């Protein structure tokens, strides 16, 4: 009799397992829960033993971010060409001897103007940049210098594609865009999410409302702890649907506070509906987040 009970118990467990798998597939397929929610429901451990830092480096009207975890360094964008020496000095001051992954969100000078300088002066293992259509490929001087530096160093360029991942110490960075072709380079931006334990950071480049909604439709968005606000706080970005999907606890705007009147008041007001923890590099200088023992802390230069 006891043997029969064990068989029934085993059958019940098997049925339950099938239901859980089916439920997970259905929920993920139709966007009922994000991956973090399922991790909690299934008690999936996301504990990490080390520490991670995310630096939003002040480069004026431009973007530049640095992710450090374990022995891995990821540099995202550089700002304009005049920032090359500053970034290199910043890397050396933080004991970064080389760059494991160099993610360039899109070919505008305020995002990759100093890319050639960085490649020329520090070892880079991997370069990721979105592939744009031929008619959208820049013929600008900074972009030609970038391609020349890549060629002279014998490096390969990896095209940014949604779903591709990069290991960053105990964390992981996932590329989530571009999900389609666009007529605007801003929307080609290779947005990404860096997850470390239960803490997540989103880097958006200059994606505008159209790309934001396309990423949302593709199912790549989830609750984010720290959002690098798109396009320097322009009103052309940070739409309500996007912000509702990511629900940021912190927001960082990289701008000089003068060019193009960034950040725009309308965009800031939309962000304030979700968080009043907004940092601006024009006011706060470089902003550094530290993730350790499951807690998140922030420090500013100014």
CSV table of N, CA and C in Angstrom, one decimal, residues 32-127:
chain,number,residue,atom,x,y,z
A,32,UNK,N,3.0,38.0,-18.9
A,32,UNK,CA,2.3,38.2,-17.6
A,32,UNK,C,3.2,38.5,-16.5
A,33,UNK,N,4.4,37.9,-16.5
A,33,UNK,CA,5.4,38.2,-15.5
A,33,UNK,C,6.8,38.4,-16.1
A,34,UNK,N,7.6,39.2,-15.5
A,34,UNK,CA,9.0,39.3,-16.0
A,34,UNK,C,9.8,38.2,-15.4
A,35,UNK,N,11.1,38.1,-15.8
A,35,UNK,CA,12.0,37.0,-15.4
A,35,UNK,C,12.3,37.1,-13.9
A,36,UNK,N,12.3,38.4,-13.4
A,36,UNK,CA,12.6,38.6,-11.9
A,36,UNK,C,11.5,38.0,-11.1
A,37,UNK,N,10.2,38.2,-11.6
A,37,UNK,CA,9.1,37.7,-10.8
A,37,UNK,C,9.1,36.2,-10.8
A,38,UNK,N,9.4,35.5,-11.9
A,38,UNK,CA,9.5,34.1,-11.9
A,38,UNK,C,10.6,33.6,-11.0
A,39,UNK,N,11.7,34.3,-11.0
A,39,UNK,CA,12.8,33.9,-10.1
A,39,UNK,C,12.3,33.8,-8.7
A,40,UNK,N,11.5,34.8,-8.3
A,40,UNK,CA,11.0,34.8,-6.9
A,40,UNK,C,10.0,33.7,-6.7
A,41,UNK,N,9.0,33.5,-7.7
A,41,UNK,CA,8.0,32.5,-7.5
A,41,UNK,C,8.6,31.1,-7.4
A,42,UNK,N,9.7,30.8,-8.2
A,42,UNK,CA,10.3,29.5,-8.2
A,42,UNK,C,11.5,29.4,-7.2
A,43,UNK,N,11.6,30.5,-6.4
A,43,UNK,CA,12.7,30.6,-5.4
A,43,UNK,C,14.1,30.4,-6.1
A,44,UNK,N,14.2,30.9,-7.3
A,44,UNK,CA,15.5,30.8,-8.0
A,44,UNK,C,16.5,31.8,-7.3
A,45,UNK,N,17.7,31.3,-6.9
A,45,UNK,CA,18.6,32.1,-6.3
A,45,UNK,C,19.4,33.0,-7.3
A,46,UNK,N,19.5,34.3,-6.9
A,46,UNK,CA,20.2,35.3,-7.7
A,46,UNK,C,21.3,35.9,-6.8
A,47,UNK,N,21.7,35.2,-5.8
A,47,UNK,CA,22.7,35.7,-4.9
A,47,UNK,C,24.1,35.8,-5.5
A,48,UNK,N,24.8,36.8,-5.2
A,48,UNK,CA,26.2,37.0,-5.7
A,48,UNK,C,27.0,37.3,-4.5
A,49,UNK,N,28.3,36.8,-4.6
A,49,UNK,CA,29.2,37.0,-3.4
A,49,UNK,C,30.1,38.1,-3.5
A,50,UNK,N,30.2,38.7,-4.6
A,50,UNK,CA,31.2,39.8,-4.8
A,50,UNK,C,30.6,41.2,-4.7
A,51,UNK,N,31.1,42.1,-5.6
A,51,UNK,CA,30.7,43.5,-5.6
A,51,UNK,C,30.7,44.0,-7.1
A,52,UNK,N,29.8,44.9,-7.4
A,52,UNK,CA,29.8,45.5,-8.7
A,52,UNK,C,29.7,47.0,-8.6
A,53,UNK,N,30.3,47.7,-9.5
A,53,UNK,CA,30.2,49.2,-9.5
A,53,UNK,C,29.7,49.6,-10.9
A,54,UNK,N,28.9,50.6,-10.9
A,54,UNK,CA,28.5,51.2,-12.2
A,54,UNK,C,28.7,52.7,-12.1
A,55,UNK,N,29.6,53.2,-13.0
A,55,UNK,CA,30.0,54.6,-13.0
A,55,UNK,C,29.4,55.3,-14.2
A,56,UNK,N,28.7,56.4,-13.9
A,56,UNK,CA,28.2,57.3,-15.0
A,56,UNK,C,29.1,58.5,-15.0
A,57,UNK,N,30.0,58.4,-15.9
A,57,UNK,CA,31.1,59.4,-16.0
A,57,UNK,C,30.7,60.7,-16.6
A,58,UNK,N,31.0,61.8,-16.0
A,58,UNK,CA,30.7,63.1,-16.5
A,58,UNK,C,31.5,63.4,-17.7
A,59,UNK,N,31.0,63.5,-18.8
A,59,UNK,CA,31.7,63.8,-20.1
A,59,UNK,C,31.0,65.0,-20.8
A,60,UNK,N,30.3,65.8,-20.0
A,60,UNK,CA,29.5,66.9,-20.6
A,60,UNK,C,28.3,66.4,-21.3
A,61,UNK,N,28.1,67.0,-22.5
A,61,UNK,CA,26.9,66.6,-23.3
A,61,UNK,C,27.2,65.4,-24.0
A,62,UNK,N,27.1,64.3,-23.3
A,62,UNK,CA,27.4,63.0,-24.0
A,62,UNK,C,27.2,61.9,-22.9
A,63,UNK,N,27.4,60.6,-23.4
A,63,UNK,CA,27.3,59.5,-22.5
A,63,UNK,C,28.6,58.8,-22.4
A,64,UNK,N,28.8,58.3,-21.2
A,64,UNK,CA,30.0,57.4,-20.9
A,64,UNK,C,29.7,56.7,-19.6
A,65,UNK,N,29.7,55.3,-19.6
A,65,UNK,CA,29.4,54.5,-18.4
A,65,UNK,C,30.4,53.4,-18.3
A,66,UNK,N,30.7,53.0,-17.1
A,66,UNK,CA,31.7,52.0,-16.8
A,66,UNK,C,31.1,51.0,-15.8
A,67,UNK,N,31.1,49.7,-16.2
A,67,UNK,CA,30.7,48.7,-15.3
A,67,UNK,C,31.9,47.8,-14.9
A,68,UNK,N,32.0,47.7,-13.6
A,68,UNK,CA,33.1,46.9,-13.0
A,68,UNK,C,32.6,45.8,-12.1
A,69,UNK,N,33.0,44.5,-12.4
A,69,UNK,CA,32.6,43.4,-11.6
A,69,UNK,C,33.6,42.3,-11.7
A,70,UNK,N,34.2,41.9,-10.5
A,70,UNK,CA,35.3,41.0,-10.6
A,70,UNK,C,36.4,41.6,-11.3
A,71,UNK,N,37.0,40.8,-12.3
A,71,UNK,CA,38.1,41.3,-13.1
A,71,UNK,C,37.6,41.8,-14.5
A,72,UNK,N,36.3,42.0,-14.6
A,72,UNK,CA,35.7,42.4,-15.9
A,72,UNK,C,35.4,43.9,-15.9
A,73,UNK,N,35.7,44.6,-17.0
A,73,UNK,CA,35.3,46.0,-17.2
A,73,UNK,C,34.6,46.1,-18.5
A,74,UNK,N,33.5,46.8,-18.4
A,74,UNK,CA,32.7,47.1,-19.6
A,74,UNK,C,32.6,48.6,-19.8
A,75,UNK,N,33.0,49.2,-20.9
A,75,UNK,CA,32.8,50.6,-21.1
A,75,UNK,C,31.7,50.8,-22.2
A,76,UNK,N,30.8,51.7,-21.8
A,76,UNK,CA,29.7,52.0,-22.7
A,76,UNK,C,29.8,53.5,-23.1
A,77,UNK,N,30.1,53.7,-24.4
A,77,UNK,CA,30.2,55.0,-25.0
A,77,UNK,C,31.3,55.9,-24.4
A,78,UNK,N,31.6,57.0,-25.0
A,78,UNK,CA,32.8,57.8,-24.6
A,78,UNK,C,32.5,59.3,-24.6
A,79,UNK,N,31.4,59.8,-25.1
A,79,UNK,CA,31.2,61.2,-25.2
A,79,UNK,C,32.0,61.7,-26.4
A,80,UNK,N,32.2,63.0,-26.5
A,80,UNK,CA,32.9,63.6,-27.6
A,80,UNK,C,34.4,63.3,-27.6
A,81,UNK,N,35.1,63.6,-28.7
A,81,UNK,CA,36.5,63.3,-28.8
A,81,UNK,C,37.4,63.8,-27.8
A,82,UNK,N,37.1,65.0,-27.3
A,82,UNK,CA,37.9,65.7,-26.3
A,82,UNK,C,37.9,65.0,-24.9
A,83,UNK,N,37.1,64.0,-24.7
A,83,UNK,CA,37.0,63.2,-23.5
A,83,UNK,C,38.0,62.0,-23.4
A,84,UNK,N,38.7,61.8,-24.5
A,84,UNK,CA,39.6,60.6,-24.5
A,84,UNK,C,40.5,60.5,-23.4
A,85,UNK,N,41.3,61.5,-23.2
A,85,UNK,CA,42.3,61.5,-22.1
A,85,UNK,C,41.7,61.4,-20.7
A,86,UNK,N,40.6,62.1,-20.5
A,86,UNK,CA,39.9,62.1,-19.2
A,86,UNK,C,39.4,60.6,-18.9
A,87,UNK,N,38.8,60.0,-19.9
A,87,UNK,CA,38.3,58.6,-19.7
A,87,UNK,C,39.5,57.7,-19.4
A,88,UNK,N,40.6,57.8,-20.2
A,88,UNK,CA,41.7,56.9,-20.0
A,88,UNK,C,42.3,57.1,-18.6
A,89,UNK,N,42.4,58.3,-18.1
A,89,UNK,CA,42.9,58.6,-16.8
A,89,UNK,C,41.9,58.0,-15.7
A,90,UNK,N,40.6,58.1,-16.0
A,90,UNK,CA,39.6,57.6,-15.1
A,90,UNK,C,39.8,56.1,-15.0
A,91,UNK,N,40.0,55.4,-16.1
A,91,UNK,CA,40.2,54.0,-16.1
A,91,UNK,C,41.4,53.6,-15.3
A,92,UNK,N,42.5,54.3,-15.5
A,92,UNK,CA,43.8,54.0,-14.8
A,92,UNK,C,43.6,54.2,-13.3
A,93,UNK,N,42.9,55.3,-12.9
A,93,UNK,CA,42.7,55.6,-11.5
A,93,UNK,C,41.9,54.6,-10.8
A,94,UNK,N,41.1,53.9,-11.6
A,94,UNK,CA,40.2,52.8,-11.0
A,94,UNK,C,40.8,51.4,-11.3
A,95,UNK,N,42.1,51.4,-11.6
A,95,UNK,CA,42.8,50.1,-11.8
A,95,UNK,C,42.2,49.2,-12.8
A,96,UNK,N,41.8,49.9,-13.9
A,96,UNK,CA,41.3,49.2,-15.1
A,96,UNK,C,42.4,49.1,-16.2
A,97,UNK,N,43.1,48.0,-16.3
A,97,UNK,CA,44.2,47.9,-17.2
A,97,UNK,C,43.8,47.6,-18.7
A,98,UNK,N,42.6,47.1,-18.8
A,98,UNK,CA,42.0,46.9,-20.2
A,98,UNK,C,40.5,46.8,-20.2
A,99,UNK,N,39.9,46.8,-21.3
A,99,UNK,CA,38.5,46.8,-21.5
A,99,UNK,C,38.0,45.4,-22.0
A,100,UNK,N,37.2,44.7,-21.3
A,100,UNK,CA,36.8,43.4,-21.8
A,100,UNK,C,35.7,43.6,-22.9
A,101,UNK,N,34.8,44.5,-22.7
A,101,UNK,CA,33.7,44.8,-23.7
A,101,UNK,C,33.6,46.3,-23.8
A,102,UNK,N,33.6,46.7,-25.1
A,102,UNK,CA,33.4,48.1,-25.4
A,102,UNK,C,32.1,48.2,-26.2
A,103,UNK,N,31.1,48.7,-25.5
A,103,UNK,CA,29.8,48.8,-26.2
A,103,UNK,C,29.5,50.2,-26.6
A,104,UNK,N,29.4,50.4,-27.9
A,104,UNK,CA,29.1,51.7,-28.5
A,104,UNK,C,27.7,51.7,-28.9
A,105,UNK,N,26.8,52.6,-28.3
A,105,UNK,CA,25.4,52.4,-28.5
A,105,UNK,C,25.0,52.8,-29.9
A,106,UNK,N,25.6,53.8,-30.5
A,106,UNK,CA,25.2,54.2,-31.9
A,106,UNK,C,26.3,55.3,-32.4
A,107,UNK,N,26.4,55.4,-33.7
A,107,UNK,CA,27.5,56.2,-34.2
A,107,UNK,C,27.2,57.7,-34.3
A,108,UNK,N,27.0,58.3,-33.1
A,108,UNK,CA,27.0,59.8,-33.0
A,108,UNK,C,28.2,60.2,-32.2
A,109,UNK,N,28.7,61.4,-32.5
A,109,UNK,CA,30.0,61.8,-31.8
A,109,UNK,C,29.9,62.0,-30.3
A,110,UNK,N,28.7,62.4,-29.8
A,110,UNK,CA,28.5,62.6,-28.4
A,110,UNK,C,28.4,61.2,-27.6
A,111,UNK,N,28.5,60.1,-28.4
A,111,UNK,CA,28.5,58.8,-27.8
A,111,UNK,C,29.8,58.0,-28.1
A,112,UNK,N,30.4,58.3,-29.2
A,112,UNK,CA,31.6,57.5,-29.5
A,112,UNK,C,32.7,58.4,-30.2
A,113,UNK,N,32.6,59.7,-29.9
A,113,UNK,CA,33.6,60.5,-30.5
A,113,UNK,C,35.1,60.2,-30.1
A,114,UNK,N,35.2,59.7,-28.9
A,114,UNK,CA,36.6,59.3,-28.3
A,114,UNK,C,36.9,57.8,-28.5
A,115,UNK,N,36.1,57.1,-29.2
A,115,UNK,CA,36.3,55.7,-29.3
A,115,UNK,C,37.6,55.3,-29.9
A,116,UNK,N,38.0,56.0,-31.0
A,116,UNK,CA,39.3,55.7,-31.6
A,116,UNK,C,40.5,55.9,-30.6
A,117,UNK,N,40.4,57.0,-29.8
A,117,UNK,CA,41.4,57.3,-28.8
A,117,UNK,C,41.5,56.2,-27.8
A,118,UNK,N,40.4,55.7,-27.3
A,118,UNK,CA,40.4,54.6,-26.3
A,118,UNK,C,41.0,53.3,-26.9
A,119,UNK,N,40.6,53.0,-28.1
A,119,UNK,CA,41.1,51.8,-28.8
A,119,UNK,C,42.6,51.9,-29.0
A,120,UNK,N,43.1,53.1,-29.4
A,120,UNK,CA,44.5,53.3,-29.6
A,120,UNK,C,45.4,53.2,-28.4
A,121,UNK,N,44.8,53.4,-27.2
A,121,UNK,CA,45.6,53.6,-26.0
A,121,UNK,C,45.4,52.6,-24.9
A,122,UNK,N,44.4,51.7,-25.1
A,122,UNK,CA,44.2,50.6,-24.1
A,122,UNK,C,43.7,49.4,-24.8
A,123,UNK,N,44.1,48.2,-24.2
A,123,UNK,CA,43.7,47.0,-24.9
A,123,UNK,C,42.1,46.8,-24.8
A,124,UNK,N,41.5,46.4,-25.9
A,124,UNK,CA,40.1,46.2,-25.9
A,124,UNK,C,39.9,44.8,-26.5
A,125,UNK,N,39.1,44.0,-25.7
A,125,UNK,CA,38.9,42.6,-26.2
A,125,UNK,C,37.7,42.4,-27.1
A,126,UNK,N,36.6,43.1,-26.9
A,126,UNK,CA,35.4,43.0,-27.7
A,126,UNK,C,34.8,44.3,-27.9
A,127,UNK,N,34.4,44.6,-29.2
A,127,UNK,CA,33.6,45.8,-29.5
A,127,UNK,C,32.3,45.4,-30.0
